[in-house]
PDB file of C-alpha atoms in Angstrom:
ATOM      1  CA  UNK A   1     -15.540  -9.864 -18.775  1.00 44.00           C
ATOM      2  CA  UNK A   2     -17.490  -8.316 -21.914  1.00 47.00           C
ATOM      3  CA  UNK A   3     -17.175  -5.299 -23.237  1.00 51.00           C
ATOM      4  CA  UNK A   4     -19.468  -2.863 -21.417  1.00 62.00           C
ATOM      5  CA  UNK A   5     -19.521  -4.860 -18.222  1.00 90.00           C
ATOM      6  CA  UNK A   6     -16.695  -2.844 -16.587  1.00 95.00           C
ATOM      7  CA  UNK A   7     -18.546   0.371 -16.262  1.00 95.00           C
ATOM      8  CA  UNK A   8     -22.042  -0.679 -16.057  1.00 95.00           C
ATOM      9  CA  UNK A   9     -21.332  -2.544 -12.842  1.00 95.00           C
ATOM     10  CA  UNK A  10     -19.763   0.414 -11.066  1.00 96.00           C
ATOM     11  CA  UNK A  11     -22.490   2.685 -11.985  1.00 96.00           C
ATOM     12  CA  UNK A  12     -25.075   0.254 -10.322  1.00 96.00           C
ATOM     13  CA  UNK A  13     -22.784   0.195  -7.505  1.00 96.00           C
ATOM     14  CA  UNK A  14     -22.655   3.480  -6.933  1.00 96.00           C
ATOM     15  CA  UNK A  15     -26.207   4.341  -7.729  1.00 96.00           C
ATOM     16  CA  UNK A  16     -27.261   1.803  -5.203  1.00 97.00           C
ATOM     17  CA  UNK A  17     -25.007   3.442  -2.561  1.00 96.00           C
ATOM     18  CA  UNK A  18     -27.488   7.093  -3.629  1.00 96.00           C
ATOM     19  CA  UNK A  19     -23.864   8.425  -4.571  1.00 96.00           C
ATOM     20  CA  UNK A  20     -24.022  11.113  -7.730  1.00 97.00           C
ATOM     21  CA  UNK A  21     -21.265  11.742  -9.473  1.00 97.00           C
ATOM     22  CA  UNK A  22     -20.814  15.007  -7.837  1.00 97.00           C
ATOM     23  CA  UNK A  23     -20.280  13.430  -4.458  1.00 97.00           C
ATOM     24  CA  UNK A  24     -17.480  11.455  -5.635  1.00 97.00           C
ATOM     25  CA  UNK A  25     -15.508  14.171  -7.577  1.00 96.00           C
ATOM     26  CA  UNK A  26     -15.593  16.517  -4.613  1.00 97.00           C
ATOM     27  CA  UNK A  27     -14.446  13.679  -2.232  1.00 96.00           C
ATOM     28  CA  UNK A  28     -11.439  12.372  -4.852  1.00 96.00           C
ATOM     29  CA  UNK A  29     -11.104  15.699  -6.816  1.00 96.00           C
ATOM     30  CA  UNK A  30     -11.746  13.735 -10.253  1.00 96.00           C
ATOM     31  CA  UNK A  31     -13.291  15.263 -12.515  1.00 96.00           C
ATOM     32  CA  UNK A  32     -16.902  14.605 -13.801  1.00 96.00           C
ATOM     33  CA  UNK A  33     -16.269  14.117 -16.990  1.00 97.00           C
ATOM     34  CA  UNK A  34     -13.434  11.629 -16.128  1.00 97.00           C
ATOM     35  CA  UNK A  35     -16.022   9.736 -13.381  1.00 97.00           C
ATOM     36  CA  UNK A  36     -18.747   9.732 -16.583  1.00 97.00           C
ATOM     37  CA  UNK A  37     -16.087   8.779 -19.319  1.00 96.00           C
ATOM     38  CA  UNK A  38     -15.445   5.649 -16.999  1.00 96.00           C
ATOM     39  CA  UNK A  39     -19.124   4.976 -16.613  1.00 96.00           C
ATOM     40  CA  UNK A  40     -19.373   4.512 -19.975  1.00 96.00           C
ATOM     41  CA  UNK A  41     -16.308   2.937 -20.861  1.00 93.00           C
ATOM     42  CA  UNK A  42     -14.991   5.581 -22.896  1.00 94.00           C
ATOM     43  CA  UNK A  43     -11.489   5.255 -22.577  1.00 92.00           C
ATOM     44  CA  UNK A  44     -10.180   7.767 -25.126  1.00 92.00           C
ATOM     45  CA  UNK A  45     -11.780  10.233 -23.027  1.00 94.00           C
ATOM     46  CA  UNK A  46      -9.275   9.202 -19.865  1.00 93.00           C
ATOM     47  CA  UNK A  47      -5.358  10.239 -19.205  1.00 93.00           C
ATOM     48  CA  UNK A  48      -4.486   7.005 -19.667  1.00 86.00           C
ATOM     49  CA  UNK A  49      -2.134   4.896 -17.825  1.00 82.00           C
ATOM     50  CA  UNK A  50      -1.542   5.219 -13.504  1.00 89.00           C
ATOM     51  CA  UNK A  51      -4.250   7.735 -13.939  1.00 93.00           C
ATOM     52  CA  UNK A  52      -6.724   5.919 -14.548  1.00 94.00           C
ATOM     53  CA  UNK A  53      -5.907   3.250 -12.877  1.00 94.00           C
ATOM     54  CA  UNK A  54      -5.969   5.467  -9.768  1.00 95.00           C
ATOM     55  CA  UNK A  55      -9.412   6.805 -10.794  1.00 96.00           C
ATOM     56  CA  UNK A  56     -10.465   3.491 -10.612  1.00 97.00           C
ATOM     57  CA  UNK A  57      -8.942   2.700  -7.120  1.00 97.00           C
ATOM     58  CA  UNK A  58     -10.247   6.081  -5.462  1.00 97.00           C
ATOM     59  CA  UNK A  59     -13.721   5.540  -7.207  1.00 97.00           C
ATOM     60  CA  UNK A  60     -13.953   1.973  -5.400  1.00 97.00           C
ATOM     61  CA  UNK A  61     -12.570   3.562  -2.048  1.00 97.00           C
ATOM     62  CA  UNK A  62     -15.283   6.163  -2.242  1.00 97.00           C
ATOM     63  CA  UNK A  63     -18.203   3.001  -2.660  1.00 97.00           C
ATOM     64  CA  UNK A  64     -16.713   0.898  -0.314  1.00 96.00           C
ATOM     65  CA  UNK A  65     -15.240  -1.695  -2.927  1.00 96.00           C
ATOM     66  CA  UNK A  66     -12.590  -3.625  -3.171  1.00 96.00           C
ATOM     67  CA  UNK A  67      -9.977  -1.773  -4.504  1.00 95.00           C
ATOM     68  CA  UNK A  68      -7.872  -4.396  -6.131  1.00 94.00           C
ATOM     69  CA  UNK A  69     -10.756  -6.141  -7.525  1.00 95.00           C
ATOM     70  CA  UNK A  70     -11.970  -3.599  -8.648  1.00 96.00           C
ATOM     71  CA  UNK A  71      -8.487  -2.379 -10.341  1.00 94.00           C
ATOM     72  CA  UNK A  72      -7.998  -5.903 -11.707  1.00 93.00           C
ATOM     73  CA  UNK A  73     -11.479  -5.892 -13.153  1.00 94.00           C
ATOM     74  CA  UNK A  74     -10.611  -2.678 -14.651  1.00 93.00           C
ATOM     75  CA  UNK A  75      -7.325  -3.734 -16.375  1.00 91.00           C
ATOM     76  CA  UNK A  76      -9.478  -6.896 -17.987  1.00 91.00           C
ATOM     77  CA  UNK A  77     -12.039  -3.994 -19.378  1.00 91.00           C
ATOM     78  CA  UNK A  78      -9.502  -1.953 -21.330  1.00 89.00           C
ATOM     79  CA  UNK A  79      -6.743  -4.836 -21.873  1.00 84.00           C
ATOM     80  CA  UNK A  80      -4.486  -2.890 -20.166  1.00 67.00           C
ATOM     81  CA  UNK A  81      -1.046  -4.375 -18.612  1.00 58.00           C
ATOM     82  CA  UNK A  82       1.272  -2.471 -17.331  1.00 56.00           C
ATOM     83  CA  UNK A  83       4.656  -3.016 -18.721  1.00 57.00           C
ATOM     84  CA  UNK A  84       7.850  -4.139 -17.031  1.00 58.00           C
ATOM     85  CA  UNK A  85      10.824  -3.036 -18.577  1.00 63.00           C
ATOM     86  CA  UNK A  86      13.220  -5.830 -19.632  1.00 64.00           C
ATOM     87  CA  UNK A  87      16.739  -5.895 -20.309  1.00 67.00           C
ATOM     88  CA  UNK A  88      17.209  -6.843 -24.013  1.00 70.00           C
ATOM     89  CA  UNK A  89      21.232  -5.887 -23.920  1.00 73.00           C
ATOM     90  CA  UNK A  90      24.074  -8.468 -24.266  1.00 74.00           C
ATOM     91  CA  UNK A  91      25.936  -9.890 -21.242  1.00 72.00           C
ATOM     92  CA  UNK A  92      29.249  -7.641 -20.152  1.00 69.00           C
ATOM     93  CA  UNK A  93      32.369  -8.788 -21.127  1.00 72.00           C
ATOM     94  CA  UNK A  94      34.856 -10.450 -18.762  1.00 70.00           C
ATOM     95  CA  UNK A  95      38.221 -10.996 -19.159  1.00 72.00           C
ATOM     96  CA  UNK A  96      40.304 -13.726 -17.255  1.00 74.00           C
ATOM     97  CA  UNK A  97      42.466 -10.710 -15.847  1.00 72.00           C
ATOM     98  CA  UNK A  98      39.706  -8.261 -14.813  1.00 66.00           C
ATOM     99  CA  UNK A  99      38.733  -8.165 -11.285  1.00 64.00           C
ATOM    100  CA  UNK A 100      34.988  -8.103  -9.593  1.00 61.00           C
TER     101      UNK A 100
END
């Protein structure tokens, strides 16, 4: 997916639907300027992280969309993964005498 892509294809979906803005942030209590700011792919403009990510979700609820695709197609747009914490530590230590 190309930059650009992400947001211009859920604007046409919603302005095929006759959804404004408007209508979705009084159904999902976003914020405008967060619905717009994904429109347009400005991502500085978002919370960052599970926000947005639930944005995303409740926007495609709200159109009818697939919410996973649409989350997956999402996390392509911005590069985002989210990280799993791994254990970098060394091994414990057992002795021959201490029990499990």
């Amino acid at each position: 997916m190309t930059t650009g892509t992400f947001g211009e294809s859920l604007k046409r979906e919603r302005e095929l639907r006759s959804v404004t803005l408007e209508e979705i942030s009084a159904a999902t209590r976003i914020a405008t300027r967060f619905l717009k700011a994904i429109e347009n792919e400005e991502w500085d403009q978002l919370p960052g992280g599970v926000f947005n990510r639930g944005f995303v979700r409740a926007v495609a609820r709200y159109l009818g969309l697939d919410e996973e695709n649409t989350v997956a197609e999402y996390t392509l747009a911005v590069g985002d993964r989210p990280s799993v914490p791994v254990w970098t530590g060394s091994p414990p230590v057992v002795t021959p005498g201490q029990p499990w």
